[in-house]
Short mmCIF file of C-alpha atoms in Angstrom, two decimals:
data_model
loop_
_atom_site.label_atom_id
_atom_site.label_comp_id
_atom_site.label_asym_id
_atom_site.label_seq_id
_atom_site.Cartn_x
_atom_site.Cartn_y
_atom_site.Cartn_z
CA MET A 1 8.94 18.24 28.18
CA ASN A 2 9.96 21.87 28.65
CA ASN A 3 10.06 24.85 26.34
CA PHE A 4 13.79 24.60 25.83
CA PHE A 5 13.34 21.14 24.35
CA ARG A 6 10.29 22.26 22.15
CA LYS A 7 12.30 25.16 20.73
CA GLN A 8 15.21 22.76 19.81
CA VAL A 9 12.81 20.39 18.19
CA GLU A 10 11.23 23.31 16.20
CA ASN A 11 14.70 24.32 15.07
CA LEU A 12 15.47 20.88 13.83
CA VAL A 13 12.39 20.81 11.91
CA ARG A 14 13.26 24.14 10.15
CA PHE A 15 16.74 22.76 9.49
CA TYR A 16 15.62 19.36 8.01
CA PHE A 17 12.98 21.21 5.79
CA ARG A 18 15.22 24.09 4.60
CA SER A 19 16.27 23.07 1.11
CA SER A 20 14.78 23.01 -2.32
CA TYR A 21 14.56 19.27 -2.21
CA TRP A 22 11.18 19.73 -0.63
CA SER A 23 9.78 22.27 -3.26
CA GLY A 24 6.38 21.25 -4.49
CA MET A 25 5.72 19.45 -1.07
CA PRO A 26 3.60 21.03 1.66
CA GLU A 27 5.56 23.35 3.95
CA ALA A 28 6.90 21.97 7.32
CA ASP A 29 4.85 23.02 10.32
CA PRO A 30 7.51 23.32 13.08
CA GLU A 31 4.89 23.97 15.83
CA SER A 32 2.55 21.13 15.14
CA GLN A 33 5.41 18.77 14.17
CA SER A 34 7.18 19.38 17.47
CA SER A 35 4.03 18.62 19.36
CA PHE A 36 3.75 15.36 17.56
CA ILE A 37 7.54 14.64 18.17
CA ILE A 38 7.14 15.44 21.94
CA TRP A 39 4.02 13.12 22.04
CA PHE A 40 5.94 10.49 20.00
CA LEU A 41 8.94 10.57 22.44
CA ARG A 42 6.67 10.39 25.44
CA ALA A 43 4.75 7.50 24.09
CA GLY A 44 7.75 5.55 23.16
CA ALA A 45 10.49 3.74 25.02
CA PRO A 46 12.18 5.94 27.66
CA GLU A 47 15.50 4.63 26.31
CA PHE A 48 14.73 6.27 22.97
CA ARG A 49 13.70 9.48 24.59
CA PHE A 50 16.96 9.58 26.53
CA LEU A 51 18.90 8.79 23.34
CA TYR A 52 17.15 11.54 21.48
CA TRP A 53 18.06 14.04 24.19
CA ALA A 54 21.63 12.76 24.32
CA CYS A 55 21.99 13.24 20.40
CA LEU A 56 20.49 16.66 20.76
CA LEU A 57 22.78 17.74 23.45
CA GLY A 58 25.68 15.99 21.45
CA LEU A 59 25.01 18.03 18.38
CA HIS A 60 25.25 21.19 20.25
CA LEU A 61 28.35 20.13 22.04
CA LEU A 62 30.02 19.03 18.93
CA SER A 63 29.00 22.17 17.12
CA LEU A 64 30.52 24.16 20.10
CA LEU A 65 33.83 22.32 19.94
CA LEU A 66 34.16 22.35 16.18
CA GLU A 67 32.53 25.62 15.26
CA GLY A 68 32.73 27.66 18.47
CA LYS A 69 28.97 28.11 18.56
CA THR A 70 26.05 25.97 19.29
CA PHE A 71 24.08 24.53 16.50
CA ASN A 72 21.23 26.94 16.55
CA ARG A 73 23.64 29.90 16.36
CA LEU A 74 25.48 28.61 13.18
CA SER A 75 24.58 30.00 9.75
CA GLU A 76 22.56 27.70 7.66
CA SER A 77 25.45 26.77 5.40
CA ARG A 78 27.65 25.98 8.58
CA LYS A 79 24.82 23.91 10.04
CA GLU A 80 24.71 21.95 6.66
CA GLU A 81 28.45 21.62 6.64
CA LEU A 82 28.40 20.16 10.28
CA MET A 83 25.73 17.77 9.53
CA ASP A 84 27.45 16.56 6.32
CA ARG A 85 30.59 16.14 8.40
CA LEU A 86 28.83 14.10 10.95
CA LEU A 87 27.11 11.96 8.28
CA SER A 88 30.38 11.22 6.53
CA SER A 89 32.34 10.47 9.70
CA ARG A 90 33.92 7.01 10.05
CA ASN A 91 32.56 6.89 13.59
CA PRO A 92 29.18 5.22 13.59
CA LEU A 93 28.11 7.08 16.85
CA LEU A 94 28.80 10.48 15.06
CA ARG A 95 27.10 9.35 11.90
CA GLY A 96 24.05 8.39 14.03
CA ILE A 97 23.38 11.65 15.59
CA PRO A 98 21.90 13.37 12.50
CA VAL A 99 20.13 10.18 11.47
CA LEU A 100 18.51 9.58 14.83
CA LEU A 101 17.56 13.37 15.19
CA SER A 102 15.88 13.21 11.71
CA LEU A 103 13.67 10.20 12.47
CA PRO A 104 10.99 11.74 14.50
CA VAL A 105 11.18 14.92 12.38
CA LEU A 106 10.42 12.96 9.22
CA ILE A 107 7.80 10.74 10.70
CA SER A 108 6.02 13.90 12.03
CA TYR A 109 6.11 15.29 8.46
CA TYR A 110 5.10 12.33 6.49
CA ARG A 111 2.07 11.36 8.82
CA ARG A 112 0.25 14.57 7.78
CA ASP A 113 -2.70 13.82 5.53
CA GLU A 114 -1.71 16.71 3.07
CA VAL A 115 1.69 14.95 2.66
CA ARG A 116 0.98 11.33 2.60
CA ILE A 117 -1.96 11.21 0.44
CA PRO A 118 -0.41 12.82 -2.60
CA LEU A 119 2.54 10.47 -2.20
CA GLY A 120 0.12 7.55 -2.42
CA PHE A 121 -0.30 6.52 1.15
CA ASP A 122 -4.00 6.95 2.07
CA PRO A 123 -4.71 4.44 4.74
CA GLN A 124 -8.67 4.61 4.05
CA SER A 125 -8.17 4.01 0.46
CA LEU A 126 -5.85 1.10 1.11
CA LYS A 127 -8.34 -0.51 3.44
CA ARG A 128 -11.14 -0.06 0.92
CA ASP A 129 -9.00 -1.64 -1.80
CA ALA A 130 -8.04 -4.58 0.51
CA GLU A 131 -11.64 -5.36 1.35
CA LEU A 132 -12.28 -5.61 -2.55
CA HIS A 133 -9.63 -8.29 -2.81
CA PRO A 134 -10.21 -10.99 -0.13
CA VAL A 135 -7.27 -13.21 0.47
CA SER A 136 -7.89 -16.98 0.94
CA ARG A 137 -5.28 -19.70 1.76
CA GLY A 138 -7.35 -22.63 0.46
CA LYS A 139 -9.03 -23.41 -2.77
CA GLU A 140 -12.35 -22.38 -1.70
CA GLY A 141 -13.76 -19.89 0.84
CA SER A 142 -12.13 -17.41 3.04
CA PRO A 143 -9.77 -18.04 5.90
CA LYS A 144 -12.58 -17.24 8.37
CA GLU A 145 -14.83 -19.80 6.65
CA GLU A 146 -12.12 -22.43 6.78
CA MET A 147 -11.53 -21.78 10.44
CA ALA A 148 -15.21 -22.13 11.13
CA GLY A 149 -15.14 -25.44 9.25
CA ASP A 150 -12.46 -26.80 11.38
CA VAL A 151 -14.39 -26.25 14.50
CA ARG A 152 -17.33 -28.56 13.44
#
């Protein structure tokens, strides 16, 4: 994907992580998050990548029609008002634009170790914990032992 798209994604990351809601959390990293988002879109279904592009272009076109400027050229308060307007629209397609655009942005943020571990999602810790508590379906033995017993 080209530099134009990367710049658009970086601007979205900055927009979604602008508020005081995120205070106390690690800062967003637009450069590395945009790299992940581009990888995520390339690795996923081409339909989703197309839809993401369409939503991004739709956001700029709607902004141009409603505000007279593309989304990136709006002030922060006007960006927020436009997004709120889209989210509160009766039209599900318009509501979907900010939601769909935020999905990879939020995934790229919450996948970072410095974010997910303090929130309680540490995959390595969860794996160690799961190994301490084996699950069995029968009264005795583990599922592997039961399956081995069925083969005899």
